[in-house]
């Protein structure tokens, strides 16, 4: 291949690179990793499709024979995910039908797509690839050209910032908080064993603590701490109860509950 064609092929690759994210999102939405992980061995496309149909009707009694379109589209998604080494694909002989069949199996990456077990990146994948969250990425050129004002790409796309939008959009509020909580679990798993700073405090306030997952982990490993999870009202309203953690609603730019120490994780001052 000459240099011109190679460069052109590379631009094509960049042009369609969003397809990888969409295939990942599709796999999470359809619970493909959960379906394959729940079996003891690799399974065929037909088996995956049947499970998807059964799951989508939410009843094992519904007939689960996939039609041609389902098989065609699922085949394309699986091809993309296998290319990214998220699943394996291997031909084997099916003795029941005396045919050679392609079987899909798990890899070390596929467990991060699981919906039914933790740790998982599934909530973050659903959040980052949601149309609301994708829209601001279309405004790069606008914010660069914009000579007046300092609107962010998010504000250009939605007319307000993410926290304001989440306060009036329950779906965004849930996917954002779930995404943050899943990220928090992983980060706290690294912070807690590495930083021995929590023993000396009697109370701790997590400012912008989301639904309180980080603080719950800290209090679990340091039960003497009185935890205060502080966030905006629409966030604390959906926070689950947790032993040793009190949820307090408010605006950090007005006041913050007092405690022996303040914990702030992730850049929130944009
Ligand atoms: C990027 S998230 C981080 C959540 C959590 N700390 C974590 O690391 O997973 C930022 C959090 O700050 C909260 N927040 C934003 N503005 C706030 C404000 N003015 N007062 C209190 N909380 C705020 C948001 O609701 C959100 O839960």
JSON list of N, CA, C and O in Angstrom, two decimals, residues 36 39-44 47-48 88-90 92 102-106:
[
{"chain": "A", "resi": 36, "resn": "UNK", "atom": "N", "xyz": [-22.41, -14.26, 28.59]},
{"chain": "A", "resi": 36, "resn": "UNK", "atom": "CA", "xyz": [-21.33, -15.22, 28.31]},
{"chain": "A", "resi": 36, "resn": "UNK", "atom": "C", "xyz": [-20.67, -15.69, 29.61]},
{"chain": "A", "resi": 36, "resn": "UNK", "atom": "O", "xyz": [-20.40, -16.87, 29.78]},
{"chain": "A", "resi": 39, "resn": "UNK", "atom": "N", "xyz": [-22.16, -18.67, 31.57]},
{"chain": "A", "resi": 39, "resn": "UNK", "atom": "CA", "xyz": [-22.01, -20.04, 31.05]},
{"chain": "A", "resi": 39, "resn": "UNK", "atom": "C", "xyz": [-20.63, -20.58, 31.42]},
{"chain": "A", "resi": 39, "resn": "UNK", "atom": "O", "xyz": [-19.70, -19.81, 31.66]},
{"chain": "A", "resi": 40, "resn": "UNK", "atom": "N", "xyz": [-20.52, -21.88, 31.43]},
{"chain": "A", "resi": 40, "resn": "UNK", "atom": "CA", "xyz": [-19.24, -22.50, 31.80]},
{"chain": "A", "resi": 40, "resn": "UNK", "atom": "C", "xyz": [-18.25, -22.51, 30.63]},
{"chain": "A", "resi": 40, "resn": "UNK", "atom": "O", "xyz": [-17.07, -22.74, 30.82]},
{"chain": "A", "resi": 41, "resn": "UNK", "atom": "N", "xyz": [-18.78, -22.31, 29.43]},
{"chain": "A", "resi": 41, "resn": "UNK", "atom": "CA", "xyz": [-17.91, -22.43, 28.25]},
{"chain": "A", "resi": 41, "resn": "UNK", "atom": "C", "xyz": [-18.37, -21.43, 27.19]},
{"chain": "A", "resi": 41, "resn": "UNK", "atom": "O", "xyz": [-19.46, -20.84, 27.31]},
{"chain": "A", "resi": 42, "resn": "UNK", "atom": "N", "xyz": [-17.57, -21.20, 26.16]},
{"chain": "A", "resi": 42, "resn": "UNK", "atom": "CA", "xyz": [-17.98, -20.29, 25.09]},
{"chain": "A", "resi": 42, "resn": "UNK", "atom": "C", "xyz": [-19.32, -20.69, 24.47]},
{"chain": "A", "resi": 42, "resn": "UNK", "atom": "O", "xyz": [-19.67, -21.88, 24.44]},
{"chain": "A", "resi": 43, "resn": "UNK", "atom": "N", "xyz": [-20.08, -19.68, 24.01]},
{"chain": "A", "resi": 43, "resn": "UNK", "atom": "CA", "xyz": [-21.42, -19.97, 23.45]},
{"chain": "A", "resi": 43, "resn": "UNK", "atom": "C", "xyz": [-21.57, -19.35, 22.07]},
{"chain": "A", "resi": 43, "resn": "UNK", "atom": "O", "xyz": [-20.82, -18.43, 21.71]},
{"chain": "A", "resi": 44, "resn": "UNK", "atom": "N", "xyz": [-22.56, -19.85, 21.34]},
{"chain": "A", "resi": 44, "resn": "UNK", "atom": "CA", "xyz": [-22.74, -19.42, 19.94]},
{"chain": "A", "resi": 44, "resn": "UNK", "atom": "C", "xyz": [-23.51, -18.10, 19.88]},
{"chain": "A", "resi": 44, "resn": "UNK", "atom": "O", "xyz": [-24.14, -17.67, 20.86]},
{"chain": "A", "resi": 47, "resn": "UNK", "atom": "N", "xyz": [-27.11, -18.59, 20.74]},
{"chain": "A", "resi": 47, "resn": "UNK", "atom": "CA", "xyz": [-27.37, -18.67, 22.19]},
{"chain": "A", "resi": 47, "resn": "UNK", "atom": "C", "xyz": [-27.36, -17.28, 22.83]},
{"chain": "A", "resi": 47, "resn": "UNK", "atom": "O", "xyz": [-28.20, -16.98, 23.67]},
{"chain": "A", "resi": 48, "resn": "UNK", "atom": "N", "xyz": [-26.40, -16.45, 22.41]},
{"chain": "A", "resi": 48, "resn": "UNK", "atom": "CA", "xyz": [-26.34, -15.08, 22.96]},
{"chain": "A", "resi": 48, "resn": "UNK", "atom": "C", "xyz": [-27.62, -14.33, 22.58]},
{"chain": "A", "resi": 48, "resn": "UNK", "atom": "O", "xyz": [-28.27, -13.71, 23.44]},
{"chain": "A", "resi": 88, "resn": "UNK", "atom": "N", "xyz": [-13.56, -13.55, 22.97]},
{"chain": "A", "resi": 88, "resn": "UNK", "atom": "CA", "xyz": [-12.83, -14.40, 22.02]},
{"chain": "A", "resi": 88, "resn": "UNK", "atom": "C", "xyz": [-13.83, -15.00, 21.04]},
{"chain": "A", "resi": 88, "resn": "UNK", "atom": "O", "xyz": [-15.04, -15.06, 21.33]},
{"chain": "A", "resi": 89, "resn": "UNK", "atom": "N", "xyz": [-13.35, -15.45, 19.91]},
{"chain": "A", "resi": 89, "resn": "UNK", "atom": "CA", "xyz": [-14.21, -16.16, 18.94]},
{"chain": "A", "resi": 89, "resn": "UNK", "atom": "C", "xyz": [-13.41, -17.33, 18.38]},
{"chain": "A", "resi": 89, "resn": "UNK", "atom": "O", "xyz": [-12.27, -17.14, 17.93]},
{"chain": "A", "resi": 90, "resn": "UNK", "atom": "N", "xyz": [-14.00, -18.51, 18.46]},
{"chain": "A", "resi": 90, "resn": "UNK", "atom": "CA", "xyz": [-13.29, -19.69, 17.96]},
{"chain": "A", "resi": 90, "resn": "UNK", "atom": "C", "xyz": [-14.28, -20.67, 17.34]},
{"chain": "A", "resi": 90, "resn": "UNK", "atom": "O", "xyz": [-15.35, -20.92, 17.93]},
{"chain": "A", "resi": 92, "resn": "UNK", "atom": "N", "xyz": [-15.78, -24.23, 16.35]},
{"chain": "A", "resi": 92, "resn": "UNK", "atom": "CA", "xyz": [-15.74, -25.59, 16.91]},
{"chain": "A", "resi": 92, "resn": "UNK", "atom": "C", "xyz": [-16.87, -26.40, 16.27]},
{"chain": "A", "resi": 92, "resn": "UNK", "atom": "O", "xyz": [-17.78, -25.82, 15.65]},
{"chain": "A", "resi": 102, "resn": "UNK", "atom": "N", "xyz": [-19.25, -20.82, 15.29]},
{"chain": "A", "resi": 102, "resn": "UNK", "atom": "CA", "xyz": [-18.35, -19.88, 15.95]},
{"chain": "A", "resi": 102, "resn": "UNK", "atom": "C", "xyz": [-18.82, -19.69, 17.39]},
{"chain": "A", "resi": 102, "resn": "UNK", "atom": "O", "xyz": [-19.99, -19.35, 17.62]},
{"chain": "A", "resi": 103, "resn": "UNK", "atom": "N", "xyz": [-17.92, -19.91, 18.34]},
{"chain": "A", "resi": 103, "resn": "UNK", "atom": "CA", "xyz": [-18.28, -19.78, 19.76]},
{"chain": "A", "resi": 103, "resn": "UNK", "atom": "C", "xyz": [-17.55, -18.58, 20.37]},
{"chain": "A", "resi": 103, "resn": "UNK", "atom": "O", "xyz": [-16.35, -18.39, 20.14]},
{"chain": "A", "resi": 104, "resn": "UNK", "atom": "N", "xyz": [-18.32, -17.80, 21.15]},
{"chain": "A", "resi": 104, "resn": "UNK", "atom": "CA", "xyz": [-17.76, -16.60, 21.78]},
{"chain": "A", "resi": 104, "resn": "UNK", "atom": "C", "xyz": [-17.49, -16.85, 23.26]},
{"chain": "A", "resi": 104, "resn": "UNK", "atom": "O", "xyz": [-18.34, -17.39, 23.97]},
{"chain": "A", "resi": 105, "resn": "UNK", "atom": "N", "xyz": [-16.30, -16.44, 23.70]},
{"chain": "A", "resi": 105, "resn": "UNK", "atom": "CA", "xyz": [-15.92, -16.64, 25.10]},
{"chain": "A", "resi": 105, "resn": "UNK", "atom": "C", "xyz": [-15.45, -15.35, 25.74]},
{"chain": "A", "resi": 105, "resn": "UNK", "atom": "O", "xyz": [-15.36, -14.30, 25.07]},
{"chain": "A", "resi": 106, "resn": "UNK", "atom": "N", "xyz": [-15.12, -15.43, 27.02]},
{"chain": "A", "resi": 106, "resn": "UNK", "atom": "CA", "xyz": [-14.71, -14.24, 27.77]},
{"chain": "A", "resi": 106, "resn": "UNK", "atom": "C", "xyz": [-13.20, -14.03, 27.66]},
{"chain": "A", "resi": 106, "resn": "UNK", "atom": "O", "xyz": [-12.46, -14.97, 27.36]}
]
